[in-house]
Amino acid sequence: MYINGEWIRTKQEFEVNNPATGEKVDTVYFVGEEQTNWAIEAAKEAFPQWASFTAEQRSFYLWRIVEKLKEKKEELAQIITKEMGKTIHHARQEVGSAISFFQWYAEEARRVYGDVIPPSAANKRIQAIRQPVGVIGAITPWNFPLSMAARKLGPALATGCTVILKPSKEAPLSSVALFKIFDEIGLPKGVANLVIGSSGPIANALMNSKVVKKISFTGSTEVGKILISQSAQTVKRVSMELGGHAPFIVFDDADINLAVEGLVKSKIGSNGQQCVCPNRIYVQEGIYEEFAEKLKEKVQSIKVGNGLDEQNEMGPLTNEEAIEKVQEHVKNAVHLGACILNGGKRLSDGTYSNGYFYEPTILSNVTDEMLITKEETFGPVIPLLKFQSEEEVITRANDIEFGLASYFFTNDLSRKYRVSEQLDYGMVGVNDAIPFGVQVPFGGVKESGMGREGGKYGLDDYLDIKMISVQI
Ligand code: NAP
């Protein structure tokens, strides 16, 4: 752990293993409730000075983080691939994304404006100013271990907040590498603190603390709900980036090749382990067969293997439970009448024998009753559903508790607007399977969460508005 500018080792060791080979990558040291409280205290002590810095001063530190991340890009990408399995190409993209978040907020730190409000009495002057929320608890998942940390720490540090980061114990090494950078650039002590360990004790300390003013969480809806209810005890602010179940709709007037290309990129790039992954592929009946054929051809060419091998396009899943979930969803779908067009099995021979590999899989004849259309699969399975009309597909796409990302493909201009407005999701990609980037507001509606990360919107979650009325 890194607390108040010091690296501290506890007695409880934990091995991080490579999901492609089962080999040990490194050891981390688990903290408990007591050490988390030290981190909270350090963040509290550091807050007044950090908040009092000018935006330009804080921006200076963020720029130095950007420079170091650039210098260490390859080293960081290797760490990500080894700790959670994604291919080295995708890991490099993730480091690029982390760099862009720190860079964006290094710039955006200087644009935290307030308002002058017209008063209702001649002898009053009213202002609204924006101030940092205070000490932040940030909890991140394993699937984007570096960029999720950057998406929270960038705006938090830019606005003058101090932070305790708890990464997932499944993939904590990229956070350790990030904090080594903080140390190297001389980030003031206590401004950013790192705790790794079992979720229960760390969450207890963060959630029970009156000092921690806000929790920014990215992870499953299940855990998000627990944290929302715990936040009531101290009325903490919360930002929740939770699970998704994205519909991907292909209308019969769409460019099929573009849709196939985008679907495969979005789904396979992260081995299906992404909150914004297309999970229900609705294809209009007139083009269903042609779409399925083209998709199969594309999916069959995907090279699966150890992510460190430059040739591979898809790595392993993260652990045994991930494999079991995929197997359960495929079994349930086949039992209820789905057909396996491609894949459908765990890969366990030869080079795959010590890892968590699963074949890129396509299921056809999928229906709304199957588990795979209701729960996140978090694996490389593409379920194809047939639909007839626009009205029908919108109803079916919206009929779920999640509301994160959605996609549709069409060449009809009025449909582009009509369907975008009717989809009950925080994000819509139109003929665009990867509509994300540092400048966009990323986040969901319904049980996919609250708050937005990224762009100018990402600052709001770390700022309180204060009204000042002066009688003159
Ligand atoms: P998760 O099990 O909810 O874990 C997320 C984080 O919460 C990890 O750091 C985890 O630690 C911690 N955690 C687990 N139980 C906790 C508890 N009771 N109290 C406090 N913290 C707790 O999710 P995951 O499996 O890591 O990630 C996959 C999920 O994240 C999917 O649902 C995915 O859709 C979602 N996700 C959403 C976004 C988004 O931006 N909306 C982005 C990425 C992922 P440990 O892992 O150490 O237990």
Short mmCIF file of C-alpha atoms and ligand atoms in Angstrom, two decimals:
data_model
loop_
_atom_site.label_atom_id
_atom_site.label_comp_id
_atom_site.label_asym_id
_atom_site.label_seq_id
_atom_site.Cartn_x
_atom_site.Cartn_y
_atom_site.Cartn_z
CA MET A 1 0.00 0.00 0.00
CA TYR A 2 1.03 3.56 -0.55
CA ILE A 3 -0.04 5.83 2.28
CA ASN A 4 1.07 9.38 2.93
CA GLY A 5 3.88 9.03 0.41
CA GLU A 6 5.27 5.79 1.91
CA TRP A 7 5.25 2.25 0.55
CA ILE A 8 4.20 -0.11 3.33
CA ARG A 9 4.19 -3.93 3.35
CA THR A 10 1.83 -5.89 5.56
CA LYS A 11 2.21 -9.54 6.57
CA GLN A 12 -0.63 -10.77 4.37
CA GLU A 13 0.80 -11.64 0.95
CA PHE A 14 -1.36 -12.24 -2.12
CA GLU A 15 -0.15 -13.65 -5.43
CA VAL A 16 -1.32 -12.15 -8.71
CA ASN A 17 -1.34 -14.80 -11.44
CA ASN A 18 -1.39 -14.57 -15.23
CA PRO A 19 -4.76 -15.89 -16.48
CA ALA A 20 -3.12 -17.08 -19.72
CA THR A 21 -0.51 -19.30 -18.08
CA GLY A 22 -1.37 -19.61 -14.40
CA GLU A 23 2.13 -18.33 -13.58
CA LYS A 24 2.77 -15.92 -10.74
CA VAL A 25 3.25 -12.34 -11.96
CA ASP A 26 3.94 -10.64 -8.64
CA THR A 27 2.97 -10.40 -4.98
CA VAL A 28 0.94 -7.66 -3.32
CA TYR A 29 0.30 -7.06 0.38
CA PHE A 30 -3.22 -6.91 1.73
CA VAL A 31 -4.40 -4.19 4.06
CA GLY A 32 -7.38 -4.23 6.42
CA GLU A 33 -9.71 -1.71 8.00
CA GLU A 34 -7.04 -0.22 10.27
CA GLN A 35 -4.59 0.59 7.46
CA THR A 36 -7.41 1.95 5.30
CA ASN A 37 -8.16 4.34 8.14
CA TRP A 38 -4.54 5.51 8.02
CA ALA A 39 -5.00 6.24 4.32
CA ILE A 40 -8.19 8.19 5.03
CA GLU A 41 -6.36 10.22 7.68
CA ALA A 42 -3.49 10.95 5.26
CA ALA A 43 -5.95 12.12 2.58
CA LYS A 44 -7.70 14.32 5.15
CA GLU A 45 -4.41 15.93 6.23
CA ALA A 46 -3.35 16.56 2.63
CA PHE A 47 -6.66 18.02 1.47
CA PRO A 48 -6.47 21.67 2.67
CA GLN A 49 -3.15 22.36 0.97
CA TRP A 50 -3.96 20.46 -2.24
CA ALA A 51 -7.33 22.23 -2.50
CA SER A 52 -5.66 25.60 -1.93
CA PHE A 53 -3.25 25.16 -4.86
CA THR A 54 -4.14 27.07 -7.99
CA ALA A 55 -5.55 25.03 -10.85
CA GLU A 56 -2.30 25.67 -12.70
CA GLN A 57 -0.24 24.21 -9.86
CA ARG A 58 -2.33 21.02 -9.77
CA SER A 59 -2.26 20.86 -13.54
CA PHE A 60 1.55 20.88 -13.39
CA TYR A 61 1.52 17.59 -11.44
CA LEU A 62 -0.98 16.03 -13.84
CA TRP A 63 1.22 16.93 -16.82
CA ARG A 64 4.18 15.26 -15.14
CA ILE A 65 2.07 12.12 -14.64
CA VAL A 66 1.24 12.24 -18.37
CA GLU A 67 4.93 12.46 -19.30
CA LYS A 68 5.87 9.50 -17.10
CA LEU A 69 2.95 7.40 -18.39
CA LYS A 70 4.15 8.07 -21.93
CA GLU A 71 7.71 7.06 -21.02
CA LYS A 72 6.49 3.81 -19.43
CA LYS A 73 3.78 2.98 -21.94
CA GLU A 74 5.14 -0.41 -22.97
CA GLU A 75 6.02 -1.47 -19.42
CA LEU A 76 2.50 -0.62 -18.26
CA ALA A 77 0.89 -2.44 -21.19
CA GLN A 78 2.87 -5.57 -20.31
CA ILE A 79 1.69 -5.36 -16.71
CA ILE A 80 -1.97 -5.09 -17.78
CA THR A 81 -1.70 -8.07 -20.13
CA LYS A 82 0.03 -10.21 -17.52
CA GLU A 83 -2.34 -9.39 -14.70
CA MET A 84 -5.69 -9.63 -16.49
CA GLY A 85 -5.10 -11.26 -19.87
CA LYS A 86 -6.18 -8.78 -22.57
CA THR A 87 -3.92 -8.73 -25.63
CA ILE A 88 -0.91 -6.47 -25.67
CA HIS A 89 -2.56 -4.41 -28.47
CA HIS A 90 -5.58 -3.73 -26.30
CA ALA A 91 -3.38 -3.13 -23.26
CA ARG A 92 -1.46 -0.46 -25.22
CA GLN A 93 -4.78 1.14 -26.13
CA GLU A 94 -5.73 1.11 -22.46
CA VAL A 95 -2.51 2.88 -21.47
CA GLY A 96 -3.25 5.41 -24.23
CA SER A 97 -6.68 5.94 -22.72
CA ALA A 98 -5.21 6.43 -19.22
CA ILE A 99 -2.78 9.02 -20.62
CA SER A 100 -5.62 10.84 -22.33
CA PHE A 101 -7.63 11.06 -19.09
CA PHE A 102 -4.75 12.63 -17.14
CA GLN A 103 -3.98 14.94 -20.06
CA TRP A 104 -7.60 16.02 -20.50
CA TYR A 105 -7.99 16.83 -16.80
CA ALA A 106 -4.61 18.56 -16.68
CA GLU A 107 -6.14 20.95 -19.21
CA GLU A 108 -9.68 20.95 -17.81
CA ALA A 109 -8.43 21.75 -14.26
CA ARG A 110 -8.05 25.35 -15.43
CA ARG A 111 -11.66 25.68 -16.56
CA VAL A 112 -13.64 25.19 -13.35
CA TYR A 113 -15.92 28.20 -13.65
CA GLY A 114 -18.75 29.46 -11.45
CA ASP A 115 -21.65 31.86 -12.07
CA VAL A 116 -22.71 35.39 -11.20
CA ILE A 117 -26.47 35.25 -10.57
CA PRO A 118 -28.80 38.26 -10.99
CA PRO A 119 -30.22 39.08 -7.51
CA SER A 120 -33.83 39.96 -6.69
CA ALA A 121 -32.79 42.92 -4.46
CA ALA A 122 -30.71 45.90 -5.62
CA ASN A 123 -28.42 45.67 -2.58
CA LYS A 124 -27.40 42.04 -3.12
CA ARG A 125 -24.72 40.34 -5.20
CA ILE A 126 -24.92 36.59 -5.71
CA GLN A 127 -22.30 34.10 -6.85
CA ALA A 128 -22.17 30.32 -7.27
CA ILE A 129 -18.67 28.90 -6.91
CA ARG A 130 -17.51 25.31 -7.33
CA GLN A 131 -15.26 23.75 -4.72
CA PRO A 132 -13.67 20.30 -4.37
CA VAL A 133 -15.86 17.72 -2.62
CA GLY A 134 -13.01 16.62 -0.29
CA VAL A 135 -11.65 13.14 0.41
CA ILE A 136 -12.73 10.61 -2.22
CA GLY A 137 -12.86 6.81 -2.03
CA ALA A 138 -12.37 5.34 -5.52
CA ILE A 139 -13.09 1.65 -6.19
CA THR A 140 -12.17 0.16 -9.58
CA PRO A 141 -12.67 -3.19 -11.37
CA TRP A 142 -10.15 -5.56 -12.96
CA ASN A 143 -11.25 -5.29 -16.60
CA PHE A 144 -9.69 -1.85 -17.26
CA PRO A 145 -7.35 -1.68 -14.29
CA LEU A 146 -5.36 1.37 -15.39
CA SER A 147 -7.82 3.48 -17.37
CA MET A 148 -10.61 3.19 -14.76
CA ALA A 149 -8.19 4.49 -12.12
CA ALA A 150 -7.16 7.33 -14.46
CA ARG A 151 -10.80 8.21 -15.23
CA LYS A 152 -11.36 8.80 -11.50
CA LEU A 153 -7.98 10.13 -10.31
CA GLY A 154 -7.62 12.59 -13.22
CA PRO A 155 -10.69 14.71 -12.39
CA ALA A 156 -10.41 14.15 -8.62
CA LEU A 157 -6.84 15.51 -8.46
CA ALA A 158 -7.59 18.25 -11.00
CA THR A 159 -10.41 19.69 -8.89
CA GLY A 160 -8.44 19.61 -5.62
CA CYS A 161 -9.81 16.44 -4.04
CA THR A 162 -7.56 13.90 -2.31
CA VAL A 163 -8.05 10.19 -2.91
CA ILE A 164 -7.88 6.65 -1.56
CA LEU A 165 -7.87 4.17 -4.46
CA LYS A 166 -8.93 0.55 -3.99
CA PRO A 167 -8.29 -1.44 -7.17
CA SER A 168 -9.57 -4.99 -7.65
CA LYS A 169 -7.32 -7.62 -6.05
CA GLU A 170 -7.62 -9.52 -9.38
CA ALA A 171 -5.54 -6.85 -11.17
CA PRO A 172 -3.84 -4.47 -8.73
CA LEU A 173 -0.41 -4.25 -10.36
CA SER A 174 -1.13 -1.48 -12.83
CA SER A 175 -2.35 0.67 -9.92
CA VAL A 176 0.91 -0.07 -8.08
CA ALA A 177 2.79 1.04 -11.22
CA LEU A 178 0.69 4.21 -11.42
CA PHE A 179 1.41 5.08 -7.79
CA LYS A 180 5.14 4.54 -8.39
CA ILE A 181 4.78 7.28 -10.98
CA PHE A 182 3.02 9.53 -8.44
CA ASP A 183 5.96 8.90 -6.11
CA GLU A 184 8.54 9.65 -8.81
CA ILE A 185 6.99 12.94 -9.83
CA GLY A 186 6.76 14.07 -6.21
CA LEU A 187 2.99 14.30 -5.84
CA PRO A 188 2.54 15.82 -2.37
CA LYS A 189 2.22 13.25 0.41
CA GLY A 190 -1.28 11.99 1.17
CA VAL A 191 -2.87 13.44 -1.99
CA ALA A 192 -3.27 9.96 -3.51
CA ASN A 193 -3.21 6.77 -1.41
CA LEU A 194 -3.43 3.15 -2.51
CA VAL A 195 -4.98 0.28 -0.55
CA ILE A 196 -5.16 -3.31 -1.84
CA GLY A 197 -6.95 -6.13 -0.05
CA SER A 198 -10.23 -7.86 0.66
CA SER A 199 -13.13 -5.65 -0.28
CA GLY A 200 -15.10 -6.05 2.97
CA PRO A 201 -12.73 -4.40 5.48
CA ILE A 202 -11.60 -1.69 3.04
CA ALA A 203 -15.18 -0.84 2.09
CA ASN A 204 -16.19 -0.79 5.78
CA ALA A 205 -13.54 1.81 6.55
CA LEU A 206 -14.39 3.95 3.52
CA MET A 207 -18.16 3.73 3.89
CA ASN A 208 -18.27 4.30 7.68
CA SER A 209 -15.90 7.27 7.59
CA LYS A 210 -17.31 10.75 7.97
CA VAL A 211 -14.11 12.11 6.42
CA VAL A 212 -14.73 10.36 3.07
CA LYS A 213 -17.22 12.64 1.37
CA LYS A 214 -17.76 10.69 -1.80
CA ILE A 215 -17.42 7.21 -3.29
CA SER A 216 -16.72 6.81 -6.97
CA PHE A 217 -17.33 3.18 -7.91
CA THR A 218 -16.97 1.23 -11.14
CA GLY A 219 -18.09 -2.38 -11.02
CA SER A 220 -21.13 -4.61 -10.88
CA THR A 221 -24.66 -3.39 -10.22
CA GLU A 222 -24.86 -5.87 -7.33
CA VAL A 223 -21.94 -4.28 -5.43
CA GLY A 224 -23.02 -0.77 -6.50
CA LYS A 225 -26.36 -1.28 -4.77
CA ILE A 226 -24.64 -2.34 -1.53
CA LEU A 227 -22.45 0.78 -1.60
CA ILE A 228 -25.42 3.06 -2.35
CA SER A 229 -27.26 1.73 0.67
CA GLN A 230 -24.14 2.03 2.89
CA SER A 231 -23.61 5.61 1.72
CA ALA A 232 -26.86 6.60 3.43
CA GLN A 233 -25.26 6.34 6.89
CA THR A 234 -23.08 9.38 6.31
CA VAL A 235 -24.99 10.84 3.31
CA LYS A 236 -21.99 10.47 1.01
CA ARG A 237 -22.14 11.49 -2.58
CA VAL A 238 -21.83 8.54 -4.94
CA SER A 239 -20.91 8.10 -8.59
CA MET A 240 -21.82 4.69 -9.93
CA GLU A 241 -20.53 3.21 -13.18
CA LEU A 242 -22.24 -0.16 -13.09
CA GLY A 243 -23.10 -3.13 -15.27
CA GLY A 244 -24.63 -3.04 -18.73
CA HIS A 245 -26.36 -5.28 -21.22
CA ALA A 246 -26.02 -3.47 -24.52
CA PRO A 247 -28.43 -4.06 -27.39
CA PHE A 248 -26.80 -3.98 -30.84
CA ILE A 249 -29.50 -3.51 -33.49
CA VAL A 250 -28.89 -4.07 -37.19
CA PHE A 251 -31.72 -2.79 -39.43
CA ASP A 252 -32.15 -4.25 -42.90
CA ASP A 253 -31.03 -0.98 -44.53
CA ALA A 254 -27.68 -1.05 -42.68
CA ASP A 255 -24.20 -1.50 -44.07
CA ILE A 256 -23.80 -5.14 -42.98
CA ASN A 257 -20.03 -5.21 -43.34
CA LEU A 258 -19.67 -2.14 -41.14
CA ALA A 259 -21.95 -3.67 -38.50
CA VAL A 260 -20.08 -7.01 -38.52
CA GLU A 261 -16.72 -5.27 -38.30
CA GLY A 262 -17.86 -3.07 -35.41
CA LEU A 263 -19.52 -5.90 -33.51
CA VAL A 264 -16.44 -8.11 -33.63
CA LYS A 265 -14.13 -5.26 -32.63
CA SER A 266 -16.29 -4.25 -29.71
CA LYS A 267 -17.01 -7.75 -28.47
CA ILE A 268 -13.81 -9.65 -29.03
CA GLY A 269 -11.34 -6.88 -28.25
CA SER A 270 -12.01 -7.19 -24.55
CA ASN A 271 -12.89 -10.91 -24.67
CA GLY A 272 -16.45 -9.76 -24.04
CA GLN A 273 -15.39 -8.55 -20.58
CA GLN A 274 -16.55 -4.98 -20.88
CA CYS A 275 -19.56 -3.17 -19.45
CA VAL A 276 -20.36 -1.67 -22.88
CA CYS A 277 -20.07 -4.96 -24.80
CA PRO A 278 -22.88 -5.77 -27.22
CA ASN A 279 -24.83 -8.51 -25.43
CA ARG A 280 -28.04 -8.82 -27.47
CA ILE A 281 -27.57 -8.65 -31.23
CA TYR A 282 -30.97 -7.93 -32.82
CA VAL A 283 -30.85 -8.48 -36.58
CA GLN A 284 -33.82 -7.63 -38.81
CA GLU A 285 -35.24 -10.77 -40.41
CA GLY A 286 -34.52 -9.79 -44.05
CA ILE A 287 -30.75 -9.74 -43.50
CA TYR A 288 -30.45 -12.21 -40.62
CA GLU A 289 -28.94 -15.12 -42.61
CA GLU A 290 -26.49 -12.93 -44.53
CA PHE A 291 -25.40 -11.17 -41.34
CA ALA A 292 -24.88 -14.48 -39.49
CA GLU A 293 -22.81 -15.88 -42.38
CA LYS A 294 -20.55 -12.82 -42.60
CA LEU A 295 -20.16 -12.74 -38.83
CA LYS A 296 -19.17 -16.40 -38.73
CA GLU A 297 -16.53 -15.87 -41.39
CA LYS A 298 -15.05 -12.99 -39.43
CA VAL A 299 -15.16 -14.71 -36.04
CA GLN A 300 -13.53 -17.88 -37.38
CA SER A 301 -10.43 -15.90 -38.30
CA ILE A 302 -9.82 -14.64 -34.73
CA LYS A 303 -6.55 -15.83 -33.21
CA VAL A 304 -6.88 -16.75 -29.54
CA GLY A 305 -3.94 -17.16 -27.17
CA ASN A 306 -1.58 -15.58 -24.67
CA GLY A 307 -2.07 -11.82 -24.91
CA LEU A 308 1.68 -11.21 -24.88
CA ASP A 309 2.01 -12.83 -28.32
CA GLU A 310 1.66 -9.98 -30.82
CA GLN A 311 -0.24 -12.22 -33.25
CA ASN A 312 -3.14 -12.96 -30.94
CA GLU A 313 -6.35 -10.97 -31.14
CA MET A 314 -8.13 -12.38 -28.10
CA GLY A 315 -6.71 -13.49 -24.74
CA PRO A 316 -8.05 -15.55 -21.86
CA LEU A 317 -10.93 -14.77 -19.52
CA THR A 318 -9.90 -13.54 -16.12
CA ASN A 319 -10.53 -16.58 -13.89
CA GLU A 320 -12.37 -19.87 -13.46
CA GLU A 321 -15.64 -18.21 -12.36
CA ALA A 322 -15.67 -16.22 -15.60
CA ILE A 323 -15.39 -19.47 -17.61
CA GLU A 324 -18.16 -21.05 -15.53
CA LYS A 325 -20.51 -18.13 -16.17
CA VAL A 326 -19.97 -18.33 -19.93
CA GLN A 327 -20.52 -22.08 -19.86
CA GLU A 328 -23.73 -21.65 -17.86
CA HIS A 329 -25.12 -19.07 -20.32
CA VAL A 330 -24.27 -21.16 -23.40
CA LYS A 331 -25.73 -24.33 -21.82
CA ASN A 332 -28.94 -22.54 -20.84
CA ALA A 333 -29.33 -21.01 -24.32
CA VAL A 334 -28.77 -24.33 -26.10
CA HIS A 335 -31.17 -26.07 -23.71
CA LEU A 336 -33.85 -23.51 -24.64
CA GLY A 337 -33.32 -23.91 -28.39
CA ALA A 338 -30.32 -21.79 -29.45
CA CYS A 339 -27.90 -23.17 -32.08
CA ILE A 340 -24.12 -22.90 -31.86
CA LEU A 341 -22.89 -21.33 -35.13
CA ASN A 342 -19.30 -21.13 -33.99
CA GLY A 343 -17.25 -22.11 -30.92
CA GLY A 344 -19.17 -23.05 -27.79
CA LYS A 345 -16.36 -24.72 -25.85
CA ARG A 346 -13.53 -24.04 -23.44
CA LEU A 347 -10.07 -24.24 -25.01
CA SER A 348 -7.91 -26.45 -22.83
CA ASP A 349 -5.40 -28.33 -24.99
CA GLY A 350 -1.68 -27.60 -25.42
CA THR A 351 -0.82 -23.95 -24.94
CA TYR A 352 -4.27 -23.30 -23.52
CA SER A 353 -4.00 -25.91 -20.76
CA ASN A 354 -3.09 -23.62 -17.84
CA GLY A 355 -5.25 -20.64 -18.81
CA TYR A 356 -8.90 -19.59 -18.92
CA PHE A 357 -9.54 -19.64 -22.66
CA TYR A 358 -12.94 -19.91 -24.34
CA GLU A 359 -13.66 -20.10 -28.06
CA PRO A 360 -15.18 -17.03 -29.73
CA THR A 361 -18.78 -18.18 -29.92
CA ILE A 362 -21.86 -17.28 -31.96
CA LEU A 363 -25.34 -18.42 -30.94
CA SER A 364 -28.29 -18.15 -33.32
CA ASN A 365 -32.03 -18.57 -32.64
CA VAL A 366 -31.61 -16.81 -29.30
CA THR A 367 -34.85 -15.70 -27.63
CA ASP A 368 -35.75 -13.20 -24.92
CA GLU A 369 -36.32 -15.94 -22.30
CA MET A 370 -32.70 -17.08 -22.22
CA LEU A 371 -30.35 -16.16 -19.38
CA ILE A 372 -27.88 -14.67 -21.86
CA THR A 373 -30.37 -11.94 -22.83
CA LYS A 374 -30.91 -10.89 -19.21
CA GLU A 375 -27.54 -11.15 -17.41
CA GLU A 376 -24.08 -9.89 -18.39
CA THR A 377 -22.16 -12.86 -19.84
CA PHE A 378 -18.77 -11.16 -19.61
CA GLY A 379 -17.29 -13.49 -22.20
CA PRO A 380 -16.78 -13.89 -25.97
CA VAL A 381 -20.30 -15.05 -26.82
CA ILE A 382 -22.36 -13.30 -29.51
CA PRO A 383 -26.09 -14.09 -29.24
CA LEU A 384 -28.17 -13.38 -32.38
CA LEU A 385 -31.88 -12.52 -32.04
CA LYS A 386 -34.27 -11.92 -34.94
CA PHE A 387 -36.72 -9.00 -35.11
CA GLN A 388 -39.33 -7.70 -37.55
CA SER A 389 -40.18 -4.04 -36.90
CA GLU A 390 -38.53 -0.92 -35.47
CA GLU A 391 -41.21 -0.52 -32.81
CA GLU A 392 -40.82 -4.14 -31.68
CA VAL A 393 -37.04 -3.99 -31.41
CA ILE A 394 -37.06 -0.75 -29.39
CA THR A 395 -39.50 -2.29 -26.89
CA ARG A 396 -37.37 -5.42 -26.60
CA ALA A 397 -34.09 -3.49 -26.37
CA ASN A 398 -35.45 -1.31 -23.54
CA ASP A 399 -37.04 -4.17 -21.63
CA ILE A 400 -34.18 -4.66 -19.15
CA GLU A 401 -33.03 -3.03 -15.92
CA PHE A 402 -29.70 -1.94 -17.45
CA GLY A 403 -29.20 1.29 -19.42
CA LEU A 404 -25.51 1.80 -20.20
CA ALA A 405 -24.47 1.53 -23.89
CA SER A 406 -26.57 0.74 -26.96
CA TYR A 407 -25.82 0.57 -30.67
CA PHE A 408 -27.74 0.49 -33.91
CA PHE A 409 -26.87 0.38 -37.59
CA THR A 410 -29.02 1.95 -40.30
CA ASN A 411 -28.71 4.20 -43.33
CA ASP A 412 -32.06 5.90 -42.81
CA LEU A 413 -31.45 9.45 -41.58
CA SER A 414 -34.74 9.98 -39.76
CA ARG A 415 -34.43 6.58 -38.10
CA LYS A 416 -31.01 7.65 -36.75
CA TYR A 417 -32.67 10.42 -34.74
CA ARG A 418 -35.90 8.57 -33.92
CA VAL A 419 -34.26 5.44 -32.52
CA SER A 420 -31.45 7.34 -30.71
CA GLU A 421 -34.05 9.30 -28.79
CA GLN A 422 -36.14 6.27 -27.90
CA LEU A 423 -33.38 4.00 -26.64
CA ASP A 424 -33.37 4.09 -22.85
CA TYR A 425 -29.58 4.16 -22.48
CA GLY A 426 -26.92 6.63 -21.37
CA MET A 427 -24.92 6.14 -24.58
CA VAL A 428 -25.93 5.40 -28.16
CA GLY A 429 -23.58 4.52 -31.02
CA VAL A 430 -25.17 5.00 -34.44
CA ASN A 431 -23.23 3.10 -37.11
CA ASP A 432 -20.48 3.36 -34.49
CA ALA A 433 -19.58 0.34 -32.35
CA ILE A 434 -16.90 2.17 -30.37
CA PRO A 435 -18.32 5.63 -29.64
CA PHE A 436 -16.10 6.30 -26.60
CA GLY A 437 -13.23 8.67 -25.88
CA VAL A 438 -11.87 11.02 -23.28
CA GLN A 439 -14.13 13.92 -24.32
CA VAL A 440 -17.50 12.13 -24.09
CA PRO A 441 -19.77 11.76 -21.06
CA PHE A 442 -19.55 8.07 -20.17
CA GLY A 443 -22.27 6.60 -17.95
CA GLY A 444 -25.62 4.93 -17.69
CA VAL A 445 -29.24 5.29 -16.65
CA LYS A 446 -31.52 2.88 -14.75
CA GLU A 447 -29.51 0.24 -12.83
CA SER A 448 -26.37 0.98 -14.85
CA GLY A 449 -25.58 3.84 -12.53
CA MET A 450 -25.50 7.56 -11.94
CA GLY A 451 -23.03 10.32 -12.72
CA ARG A 452 -20.82 10.74 -15.77
CA GLU A 453 -17.10 10.23 -16.26
CA GLY A 454 -15.09 11.85 -19.04
CA GLY A 455 -15.22 15.16 -20.86
CA LYS A 456 -16.18 18.41 -19.15
CA TYR A 457 -18.93 16.47 -17.34
CA GLY A 458 -16.37 14.35 -15.47
CA LEU A 459 -15.41 17.29 -13.25
CA ASP A 460 -18.93 17.79 -11.86
CA ASP A 461 -18.82 14.62 -9.77
CA TYR A 462 -15.88 16.01 -7.78
CA LEU A 463 -17.21 19.52 -7.20
CA ASP A 464 -19.75 20.97 -4.78
CA ILE A 465 -21.61 24.15 -5.67
CA LYS A 466 -21.58 26.88 -3.03
CA MET A 467 -23.88 29.89 -3.20
CA ILE A 468 -22.58 33.20 -1.80
CA SER A 469 -24.97 36.09 -1.31
CA VAL A 470 -23.46 39.46 -0.30
CA GLN A 471 -25.58 42.37 0.94
CA ILE A 472 -23.87 45.62 0.02
P1 NAP B 1 -17.25 -6.10 -8.91
O1 NAP B 1 -17.19 -7.49 -8.41
O2 NAP B 1 -18.44 -5.29 -8.58
O3 NAP B 1 -15.93 -5.39 -8.36
C1 NAP B 1 -15.63 -4.05 -8.63
C2 NAP B 1 -14.77 -3.51 -7.50
O4 NAP B 1 -15.51 -3.57 -6.29
C3 NAP B 1 -13.50 -4.34 -7.26
O5 NAP B 1 -12.49 -3.49 -6.79
C4 NAP B 1 -13.94 -5.28 -6.15
O6 NAP B 1 -12.86 -5.78 -5.42
C5 NAP B 1 -14.81 -4.35 -5.33
N1 NAP B 1 -15.80 -5.01 -4.47
C6 NAP B 1 -16.31 -6.25 -4.54
N2 NAP B 1 -17.22 -6.44 -3.54
C7 NAP B 1 -17.26 -5.28 -2.83
C8 NAP B 1 -17.99 -4.84 -1.69
N3 NAP B 1 -18.87 -5.63 -1.08
N4 NAP B 1 -17.79 -3.58 -1.25
C9 NAP B 1 -16.90 -2.77 -1.87
N5 NAP B 1 -16.17 -3.12 -2.95
C10 NAP B 1 -16.36 -4.36 -3.43
O7 NAP B 1 -17.06 -6.02 -10.48
P2 NAP B 1 -15.91 -6.67 -11.36
O8 NAP B 1 -16.21 -8.11 -11.50
O9 NAP B 1 -14.57 -6.28 -10.86
O10 NAP B 1 -16.10 -5.91 -12.74
C11 NAP B 1 -17.07 -6.28 -13.63
C12 NAP B 1 -18.33 -5.42 -13.49
O11 NAP B 1 -17.96 -4.04 -13.60
C13 NAP B 1 -19.32 -5.67 -14.60
O12 NAP B 1 -20.61 -5.66 -14.07
C14 NAP B 1 -19.10 -4.49 -15.53
O13 NAP B 1 -20.21 -4.21 -16.34
C15 NAP B 1 -18.80 -3.40 -14.56
N6 NAP B 1 -18.06 -2.29 -15.19
C16 NAP B 1 -18.71 -1.12 -15.40
C17 NAP B 1 -18.05 -0.07 -16.03
C18 NAP B 1 -18.74 1.24 -16.28
O14 NAP B 1 -18.04 2.22 -16.57
N7 NAP B 1 -20.07 1.33 -16.18
C19 NAP B 1 -16.71 -0.22 -16.44
C20 NAP B 1 -16.07 -1.43 -16.20
C21 NAP B 1 -16.76 -2.46 -15.56
P3 NAP B 1 -12.31 -7.26 -5.66
O15 NAP B 1 -12.31 -7.51 -7.12
O16 NAP B 1 -10.96 -7.22 -5.08
O17 NAP B 1 -13.25 -8.16 -4.93
#
